[in-house]
CSV table of C-alpha atoms in Angstrom, one decimal:
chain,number,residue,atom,x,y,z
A,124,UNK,CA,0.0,0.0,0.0
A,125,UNK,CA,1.7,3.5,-1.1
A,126,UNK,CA,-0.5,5.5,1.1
A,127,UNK,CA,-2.3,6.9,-2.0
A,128,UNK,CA,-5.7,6.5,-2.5
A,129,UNK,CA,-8.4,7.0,-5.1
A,130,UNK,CA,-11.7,7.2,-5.5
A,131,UNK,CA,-13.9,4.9,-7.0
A,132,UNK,CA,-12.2,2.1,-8.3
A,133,UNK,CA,-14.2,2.0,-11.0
A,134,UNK,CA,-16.6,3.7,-13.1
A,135,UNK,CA,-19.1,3.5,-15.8
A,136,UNK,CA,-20.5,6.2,-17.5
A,137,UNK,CA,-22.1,7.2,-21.1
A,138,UNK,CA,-21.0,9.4,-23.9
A,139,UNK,CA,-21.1,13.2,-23.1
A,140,UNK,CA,-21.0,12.7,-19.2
A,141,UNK,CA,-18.9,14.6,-16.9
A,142,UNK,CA,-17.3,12.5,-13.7
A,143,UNK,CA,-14.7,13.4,-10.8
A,144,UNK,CA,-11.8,11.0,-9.9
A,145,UNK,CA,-10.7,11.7,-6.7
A,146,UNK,CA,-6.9,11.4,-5.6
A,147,UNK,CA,-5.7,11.6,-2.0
A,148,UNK,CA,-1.4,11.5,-1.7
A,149,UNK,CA,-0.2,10.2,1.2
A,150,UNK,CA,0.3,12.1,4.0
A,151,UNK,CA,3.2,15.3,4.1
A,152,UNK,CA,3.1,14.6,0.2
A,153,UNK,CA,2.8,18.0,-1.0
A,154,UNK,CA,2.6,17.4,-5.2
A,155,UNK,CA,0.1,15.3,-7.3
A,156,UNK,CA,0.6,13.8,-10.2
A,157,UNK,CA,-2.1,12.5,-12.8
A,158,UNK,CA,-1.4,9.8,-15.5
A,159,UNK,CA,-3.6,8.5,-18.1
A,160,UNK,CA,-2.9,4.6,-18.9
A,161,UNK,CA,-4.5,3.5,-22.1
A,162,UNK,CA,-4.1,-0.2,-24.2
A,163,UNK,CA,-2.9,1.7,-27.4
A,164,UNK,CA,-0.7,4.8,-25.7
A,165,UNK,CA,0.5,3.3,-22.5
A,166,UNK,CA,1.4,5.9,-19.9
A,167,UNK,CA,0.9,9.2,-20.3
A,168,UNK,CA,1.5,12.6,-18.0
A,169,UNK,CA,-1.4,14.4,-17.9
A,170,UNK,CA,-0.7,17.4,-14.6
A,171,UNK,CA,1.1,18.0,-11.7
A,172,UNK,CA,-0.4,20.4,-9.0
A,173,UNK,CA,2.1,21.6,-5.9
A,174,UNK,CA,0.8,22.6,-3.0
A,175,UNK,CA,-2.3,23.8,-4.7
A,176,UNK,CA,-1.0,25.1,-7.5
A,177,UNK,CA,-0.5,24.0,-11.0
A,178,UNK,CA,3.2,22.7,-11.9
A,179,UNK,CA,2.9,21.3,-15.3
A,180,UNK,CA,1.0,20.4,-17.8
A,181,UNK,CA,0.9,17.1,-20.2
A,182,UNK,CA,-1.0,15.4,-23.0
A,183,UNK,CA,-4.1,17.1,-21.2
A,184,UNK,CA,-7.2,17.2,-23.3
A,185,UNK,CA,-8.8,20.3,-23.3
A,186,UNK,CA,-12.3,18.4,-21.9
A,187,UNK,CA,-10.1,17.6,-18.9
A,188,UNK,CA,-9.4,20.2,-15.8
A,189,UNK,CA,-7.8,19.3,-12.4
A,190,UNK,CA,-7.5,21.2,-9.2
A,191,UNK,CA,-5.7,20.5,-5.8
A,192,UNK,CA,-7.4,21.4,-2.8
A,193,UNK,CA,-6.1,23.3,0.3
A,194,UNK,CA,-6.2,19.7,2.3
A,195,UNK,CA,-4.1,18.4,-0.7
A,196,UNK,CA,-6.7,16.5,-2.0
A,197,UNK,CA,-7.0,16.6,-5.8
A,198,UNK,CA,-9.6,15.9,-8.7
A,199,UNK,CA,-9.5,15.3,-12.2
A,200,UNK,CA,-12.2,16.3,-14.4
A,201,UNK,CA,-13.5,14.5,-17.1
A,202,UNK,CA,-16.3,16.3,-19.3
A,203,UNK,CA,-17.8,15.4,-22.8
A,204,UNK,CA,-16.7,12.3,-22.6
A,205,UNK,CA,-15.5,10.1,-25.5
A,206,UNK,CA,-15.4,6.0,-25.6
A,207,UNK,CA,-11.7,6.7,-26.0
A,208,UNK,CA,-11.7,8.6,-22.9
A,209,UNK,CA,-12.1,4.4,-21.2
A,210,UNK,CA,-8.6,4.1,-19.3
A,211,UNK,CA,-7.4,3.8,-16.2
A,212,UNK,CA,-6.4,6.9,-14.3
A,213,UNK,CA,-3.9,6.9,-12.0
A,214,UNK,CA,-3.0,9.2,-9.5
A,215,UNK,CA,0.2,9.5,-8.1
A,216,UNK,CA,2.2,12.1,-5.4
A,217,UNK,CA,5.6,12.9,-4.3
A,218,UNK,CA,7.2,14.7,-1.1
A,219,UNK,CA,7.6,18.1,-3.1
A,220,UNK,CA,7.3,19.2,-6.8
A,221,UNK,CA,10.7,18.0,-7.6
A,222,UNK,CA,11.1,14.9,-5.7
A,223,UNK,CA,12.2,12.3,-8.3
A,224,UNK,CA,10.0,9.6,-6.5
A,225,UNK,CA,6.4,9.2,-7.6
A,226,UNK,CA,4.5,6.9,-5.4
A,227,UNK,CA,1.1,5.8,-7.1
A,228,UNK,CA,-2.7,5.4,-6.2
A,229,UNK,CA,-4.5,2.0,-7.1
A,230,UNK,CA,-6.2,3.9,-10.1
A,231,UNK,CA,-9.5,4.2,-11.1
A,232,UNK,CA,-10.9,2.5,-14.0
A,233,UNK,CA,-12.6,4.6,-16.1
A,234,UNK,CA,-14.9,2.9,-19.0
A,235,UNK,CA,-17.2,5.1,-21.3
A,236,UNK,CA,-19.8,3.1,-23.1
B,241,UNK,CA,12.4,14.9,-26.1
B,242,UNK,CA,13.1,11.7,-24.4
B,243,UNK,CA,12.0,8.4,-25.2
B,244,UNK,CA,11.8,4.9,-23.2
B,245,UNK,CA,11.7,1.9,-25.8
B,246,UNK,CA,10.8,-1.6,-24.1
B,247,UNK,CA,11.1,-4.5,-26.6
B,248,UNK,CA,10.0,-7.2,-25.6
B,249,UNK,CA,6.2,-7.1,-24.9
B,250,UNK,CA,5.7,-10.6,-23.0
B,251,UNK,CA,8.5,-12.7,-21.4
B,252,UNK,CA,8.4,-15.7,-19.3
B,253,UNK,CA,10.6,-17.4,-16.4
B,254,UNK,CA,10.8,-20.6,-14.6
B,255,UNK,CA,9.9,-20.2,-10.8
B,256,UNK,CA,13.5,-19.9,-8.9
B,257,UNK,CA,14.9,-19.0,-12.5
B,258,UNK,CA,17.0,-15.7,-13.7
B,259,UNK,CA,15.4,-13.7,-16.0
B,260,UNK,CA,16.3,-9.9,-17.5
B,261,UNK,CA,14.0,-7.5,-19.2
B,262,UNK,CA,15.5,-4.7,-21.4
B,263,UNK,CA,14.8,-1.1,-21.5
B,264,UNK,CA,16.6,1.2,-23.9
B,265,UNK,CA,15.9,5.1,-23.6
B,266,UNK,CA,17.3,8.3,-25.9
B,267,UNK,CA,18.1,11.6,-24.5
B,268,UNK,CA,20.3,14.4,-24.2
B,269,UNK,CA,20.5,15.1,-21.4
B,270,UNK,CA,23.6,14.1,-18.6
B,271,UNK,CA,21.4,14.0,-15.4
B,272,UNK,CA,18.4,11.7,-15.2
B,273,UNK,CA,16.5,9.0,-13.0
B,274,UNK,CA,15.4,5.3,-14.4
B,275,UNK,CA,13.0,3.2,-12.6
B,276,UNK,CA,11.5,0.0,-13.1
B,277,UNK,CA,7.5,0.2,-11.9
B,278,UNK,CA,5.7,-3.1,-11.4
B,279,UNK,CA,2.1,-3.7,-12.1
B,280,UNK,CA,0.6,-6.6,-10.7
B,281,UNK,CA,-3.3,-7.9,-11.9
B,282,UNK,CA,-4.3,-5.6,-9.0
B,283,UNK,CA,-3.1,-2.7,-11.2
B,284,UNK,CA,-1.2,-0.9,-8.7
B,285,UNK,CA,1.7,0.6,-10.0
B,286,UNK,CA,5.1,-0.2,-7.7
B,287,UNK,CA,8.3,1.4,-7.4
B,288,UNK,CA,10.9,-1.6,-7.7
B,289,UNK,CA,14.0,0.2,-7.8
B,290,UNK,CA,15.5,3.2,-9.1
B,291,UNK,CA,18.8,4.4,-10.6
B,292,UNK,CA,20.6,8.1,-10.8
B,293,UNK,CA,22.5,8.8,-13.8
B,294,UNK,CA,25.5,10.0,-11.8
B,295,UNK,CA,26.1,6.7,-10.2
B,296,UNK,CA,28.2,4.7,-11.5
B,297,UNK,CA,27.4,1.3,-9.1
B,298,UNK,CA,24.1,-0.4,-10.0
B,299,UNK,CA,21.1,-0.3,-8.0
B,300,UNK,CA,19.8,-3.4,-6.1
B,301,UNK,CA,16.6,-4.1,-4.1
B,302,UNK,CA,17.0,-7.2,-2.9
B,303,UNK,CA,16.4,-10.1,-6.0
B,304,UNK,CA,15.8,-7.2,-8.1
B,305,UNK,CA,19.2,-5.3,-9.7
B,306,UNK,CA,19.9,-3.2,-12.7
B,307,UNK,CA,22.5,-3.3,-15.6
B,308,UNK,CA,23.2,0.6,-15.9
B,309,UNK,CA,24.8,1.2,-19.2
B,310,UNK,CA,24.8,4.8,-19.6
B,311,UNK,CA,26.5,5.2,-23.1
B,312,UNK,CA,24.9,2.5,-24.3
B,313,UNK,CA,21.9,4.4,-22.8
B,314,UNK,CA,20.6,0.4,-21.4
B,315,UNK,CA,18.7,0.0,-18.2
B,316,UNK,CA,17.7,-3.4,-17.7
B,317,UNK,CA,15.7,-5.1,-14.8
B,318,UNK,CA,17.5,-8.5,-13.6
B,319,UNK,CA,15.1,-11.1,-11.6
B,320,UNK,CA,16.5,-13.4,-9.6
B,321,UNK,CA,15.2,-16.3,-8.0
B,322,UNK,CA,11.6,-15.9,-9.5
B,323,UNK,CA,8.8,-16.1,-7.7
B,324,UNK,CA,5.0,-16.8,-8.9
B,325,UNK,CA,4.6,-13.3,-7.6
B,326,UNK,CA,6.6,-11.6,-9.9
B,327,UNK,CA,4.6,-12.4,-12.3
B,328,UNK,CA,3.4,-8.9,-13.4
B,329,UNK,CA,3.7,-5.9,-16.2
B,330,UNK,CA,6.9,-4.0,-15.5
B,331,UNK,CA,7.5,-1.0,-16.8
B,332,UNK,CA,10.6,1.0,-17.3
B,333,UNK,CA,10.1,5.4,-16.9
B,334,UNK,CA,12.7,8.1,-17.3
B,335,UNK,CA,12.3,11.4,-15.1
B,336,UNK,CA,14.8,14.0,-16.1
B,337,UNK,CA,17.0,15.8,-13.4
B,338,UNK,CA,16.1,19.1,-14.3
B,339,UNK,CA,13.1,20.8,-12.2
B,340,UNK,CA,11.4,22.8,-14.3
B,341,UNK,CA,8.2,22.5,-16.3
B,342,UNK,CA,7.1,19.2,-17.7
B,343,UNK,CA,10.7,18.0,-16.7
B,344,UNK,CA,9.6,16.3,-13.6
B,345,UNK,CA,7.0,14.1,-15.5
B,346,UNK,CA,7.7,10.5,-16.0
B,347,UNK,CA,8.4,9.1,-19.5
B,348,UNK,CA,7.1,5.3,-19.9
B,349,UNK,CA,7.7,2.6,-22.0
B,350,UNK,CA,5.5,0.1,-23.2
B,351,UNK,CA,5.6,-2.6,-20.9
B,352,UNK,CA,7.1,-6.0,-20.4
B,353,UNK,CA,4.2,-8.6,-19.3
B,354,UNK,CA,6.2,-11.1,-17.2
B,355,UNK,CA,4.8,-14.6,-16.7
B,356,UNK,CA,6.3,-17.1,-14.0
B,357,UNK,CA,5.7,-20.7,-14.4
B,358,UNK,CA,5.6,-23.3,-11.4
């Protein structure tokens, strides 16, 4: 168990919805990071937020936002959504913004029928 | 930009045996961190072990140990002593030193899918 946890596991949902994915980093972590693992693109970096505030910025569709909270809690947007918006979203945090050690979440599968 | 190339998408291993996955990476840059992730059916991604570009000495984590070729610009992942719960996806990811902008993103390859037989 990293100490990272998201919320839900697992979700359904149709064409066009909007759903939250919540992250929570373990605890003193101060930076989030959000990854997008799909069959045909493996990994990808979506954002990182520090300490409330946005760090960087990946493959991030313009459907998708993300905010970190002031408890360091984080949540990833999904709007409009596409059937190839079905992956599994993973959340991951580290001590500060530049700590070279990512520690990840269990995911949350996301599939859009 | 950086890329991590894993080639071999499946491999297999005996239980107790040795077995070594490849991971091959270009950049430009002199300062960098590897890692080797593991994700079990459970889908949780795991730190196995990690490696900074400025050591010369190869990592190890108990059964698990690198092969650090930096010219070559090779990281592989060495199994020893395999156990059924090793069997997993295992990915190698490149994070550059620099701490600026998208720099502190992890770069992924593909995936090895490792299965153990009994």
């Amino acid at each position: 168990d990293s100490g990272v946890t998201q919320t839900p596991k697992h979700l359904i949902t149709a064409t066009g919805q909007r759903v939250t994915l919540r992250c929570s980093p373990r605890s003193g972590d101060l930076s989030v990071y959000w990854y997008q693992q799909s069959l045909d693109q493996g990994l990808q970096f979506l954002i990182q937020y520090y300490n409330g505030e946005e760090r960087a910025k990946g493959n991030i569709l313009e459907r998708f936002s993300a905010q970190q909270f002031p408890d360091l809690h984080s949540e990833l947007n999904l709007s409009s959504l596409e059937l190839g918006d079905s992956a599994l979203y993973f959340c991951a945090s580290s001590v500060t913004g530049n700590s070279h050690e990512q520690y990840f979440g269990p995911g949350t599968r996301l599939t859009v029928t | 930009a950086q890329t991590v190339t894993q080639s071999q998408p499946e491999m297999s291993v005996q239980e107790a045996e040795t077995v070594t996955l490849s991971c091959t990476y270009d950049t430009s840059e002199s300062d960098y961190y590897l890692f080797w992730y593991k994700q079990p059916p459970s889908r949780q991604m795991i730190l196995v072990i990690r490696q900074e570009a400025y050591k010369q000495q190869n990592a190890t984590e108990n059964r698990f140990s690198v092969n650090f070729q930096k010219a070559a610009k090779s990281f592989s992942l060495k199994i020893s002593d395999s156990q059924l719960g090793d069997a997993a996806m295992y990915f190698c990811a490149y994070r550059s030193a620099l701490n600026a902008g998208n720099n502190r993103k992890l770069i992924w390859g593909l995936g090895t899918s490792l299965a153990v037989n009994p």
